[in-house]
Coordinates of C-alpha atoms in Angstrom, one line a residue:
M1 CA -6.3 26.3 -3.4
S2 CA -5.1 23.9 -6.1
Y3 CA -7.2 23.3 -9.3
K4 CA -7.9 19.7 -8.2
N5 CA -9.2 20.8 -4.8
F6 CA -11.2 23.6 -6.5
I7 CA -12.9 21.0 -8.8
R8 CA -13.7 18.8 -5.8
N9 CA -15.1 21.8 -3.9
L10 CA -17.0 22.8 -7.0
N11 CA -18.9 19.5 -6.9
L12 CA -19.7 20.1 -3.3
Y13 CA -20.8 23.7 -4.2
L14 CA -23.2 22.3 -6.8
D15 CA -24.6 19.9 -4.2
G16 CA -25.0 22.7 -1.7
K17 CA -22.7 20.9 0.8
L18 CA -20.2 23.7 1.5
S19 CA -20.3 26.3 4.3
K20 CA -21.4 29.8 3.5
E21 CA -17.8 31.0 3.6
E22 CA -16.5 28.3 1.2
S23 CA -19.5 28.9 -1.1
L24 CA -18.7 32.6 -1.2
K25 CA -15.1 31.9 -2.1
I26 CA -16.1 29.6 -5.0
K27 CA -18.7 32.1 -6.2
N28 CA -16.1 35.0 -6.2
H29 CA -13.6 32.8 -8.0
L30 CA -16.1 31.8 -10.7
K31 CA -16.7 35.5 -11.4
K32 CA -12.9 36.1 -12.0
C33 CA -11.8 32.8 -13.7
A34 CA -13.2 32.0 -17.1
Q35 CA -11.7 28.5 -17.2
C36 CA -13.3 27.4 -13.9
S37 CA -16.5 29.1 -14.8
D38 CA -16.6 27.0 -18.0
V39 CA -16.0 23.8 -15.9
Y40 CA -18.8 25.0 -13.5
L41 CA -21.3 25.4 -16.4
K42 CA -20.5 22.0 -17.8
L43 CA -20.9 20.4 -14.4
L44 CA -24.2 22.3 -13.9
S45 CA -25.4 21.1 -17.3
A46 CA -24.5 17.5 -16.5
K47 CA -26.3 17.7 -13.1
T48 CA -29.4 19.2 -14.7
S49 CA -29.4 16.5 -17.3
L50 CA -29.1 13.8 -14.8
G51 CA -31.9 15.4 -12.7
V52 CA -34.3 15.0 -15.5
L53 CA -33.9 11.2 -15.6
E54 CA -36.5 9.0 -14.0
K55 CA -35.3 7.6 -10.7
V56 CA -35.7 3.8 -10.6
K57 CA -35.9 2.0 -7.3
A58 CA -33.6 -1.0 -7.0
G59 CA -35.1 -4.4 -6.2
K60 CA -35.0 -6.0 -2.8
N61 CA -31.9 -8.1 -3.4
F62 CA -30.2 -5.8 -5.8
E63 CA -27.2 -5.0 -3.6
S64 CA -26.7 -8.6 -2.5
K65 CA -26.9 -9.8 -6.2
V66 CA -24.3 -7.1 -7.2
L67 CA -22.0 -8.1 -4.4
L68 CA -22.4 -11.8 -5.3
K69 CA -21.5 -11.1 -8.9
I70 CA -18.5 -9.1 -7.8
A71 CA -17.4 -11.9 -5.6
S72 CA -17.8 -14.5 -8.3
A73 CA -15.9 -12.3 -10.8
N74 CA -13.1 -12.1 -8.3
N75 CA -13.1 -15.9 -7.8
A76 CA -13.0 -16.4 -11.6
H77 CA -10.2 -13.9 -11.8
S78 CA -8.4 -15.8 -9.0
F79 CA -8.9 -19.1 -10.8
S80 CA -7.6 -17.8 -14.1
H81 CA -4.7 -16.1 -12.3
G82 CA -3.9 -19.4 -10.7
L83 CA -3.8 -21.2 -14.0
L84 CA -1.6 -18.5 -15.5
L85 CA 0.7 -18.8 -12.6
A86 CA 0.9 -22.6 -12.9
A87 CA 1.6 -22.2 -16.7
K88 CA 4.4 -19.7 -16.0
T89 CA 5.9 -22.0 -13.4
S90 CA 5.8 -25.0 -15.7
I91 CA 7.5 -23.1 -18.5
L92 CA 10.1 -21.7 -16.1
S93 CA 10.8 -25.2 -14.8
A94 CA 11.1 -26.6 -18.3
A95 CA 13.5 -23.8 -19.3
L96 CA 15.6 -24.4 -16.2
L97 CA 15.7 -28.2 -16.8
F98 CA 16.8 -27.5 -20.4
A99 CA 19.5 -25.1 -19.2
V100 CA 20.8 -27.7 -16.7
I101 CA 20.9 -30.5 -19.4
S102 CA 22.5 -28.2 -21.9
A103 CA 25.2 -27.1 -19.4
F104 CA 25.8 -30.8 -18.5
N105 CA 26.2 -31.7 -22.2
F106 CA 28.4 -28.7 -22.8
F107 CA 30.8 -29.5 -20.0
S108 CA 30.9 -33.2 -20.5
T109 CA 31.4 -33.2 -24.3
P110 CA 35.2 -32.7 -24.2
K111 CA 35.7 -35.8 -22.1
I112 CA 33.7 -37.9 -24.6
N113 CA 35.8 -36.5 -27.5
R114 CA 39.0 -37.3 -25.6
N115 CA 37.8 -40.9 -25.0
I116 CA 37.0 -41.2 -28.7
D117 CA 40.4 -39.8 -29.6
N118 CA 42.1 -42.3 -27.3
I119 CA 40.2 -45.2 -28.8
A120 CA 41.2 -44.1 -32.3
H121 CA 44.9 -43.9 -31.3
M122 CA 44.6 -47.3 -29.7
D123 CA 43.2 -48.8 -32.9
Y124 CA 46.0 -47.2 -34.9
Y125 CA 48.5 -48.6 -32.5
V126 CA 47.0 -52.1 -32.7
L127 CA 46.9 -51.9 -36.5
E128 CA 50.4 -50.6 -36.7
N129 CA 51.8 -53.4 -34.6
A130 CA 49.6 -56.1 -36.1
G131 CA 51.0 -55.7 -39.6
S132 CA 49.5 -54.5 -42.8
Y133 CA 45.8 -54.3 -43.4
N134 CA 44.4 -55.5 -46.8
K135 CA 41.4 -53.3 -47.7
I136 CA 40.2 -55.6 -50.3
T137 CA 39.9 -58.7 -48.1
N138 CA 39.4 -56.8 -44.9
T139 CA 42.2 -58.8 -43.2
F140 CA 45.5 -58.2 -41.6
I141 CA 48.7 -59.4 -43.2
N142 CA 51.7 -60.3 -41.0

C-alpha cells in the first residue's frame, strides 16, 4: 500500500469506516512504523479538537445562499475574464495593424526615394540646359 493510500485509509480508520480486516492492517502497521504513527496521532488530535467545538445548525436557506454567491462569483469572474480577453484582442489588433503599416512603409520607401532622385536629376538637367543660375538674384542667365 502506498503512503498516499495509507493516509487516506488512516482517515477512514479514524472515522471507523474500514472493515475489520483493513482496520487490523492499519493497527499493525501503526505499531511498526513510527512515521505513520506520528501522523495518526496528529490526525487523532485534530479530530479530538474539532469534536470539542460546538456544532452550529445552518439556517434554512444557507445552502441556496452559498450556491447563489458561488454562481455570482463565477459570473463576475466570467465578466472580468471577458473584459481581459477584449483588451488582449484590442492590443493584438493594434499591434498587427502597426506591423502591417510598418511593413508597407518599409517596402514602399525605396520607390519614393527613387522618385525623389529622379526629380533631382531632372532639375539638374533642366538647370544645366537652361544656362547659368545666379544665386544672388535667383535667376537663370542664358
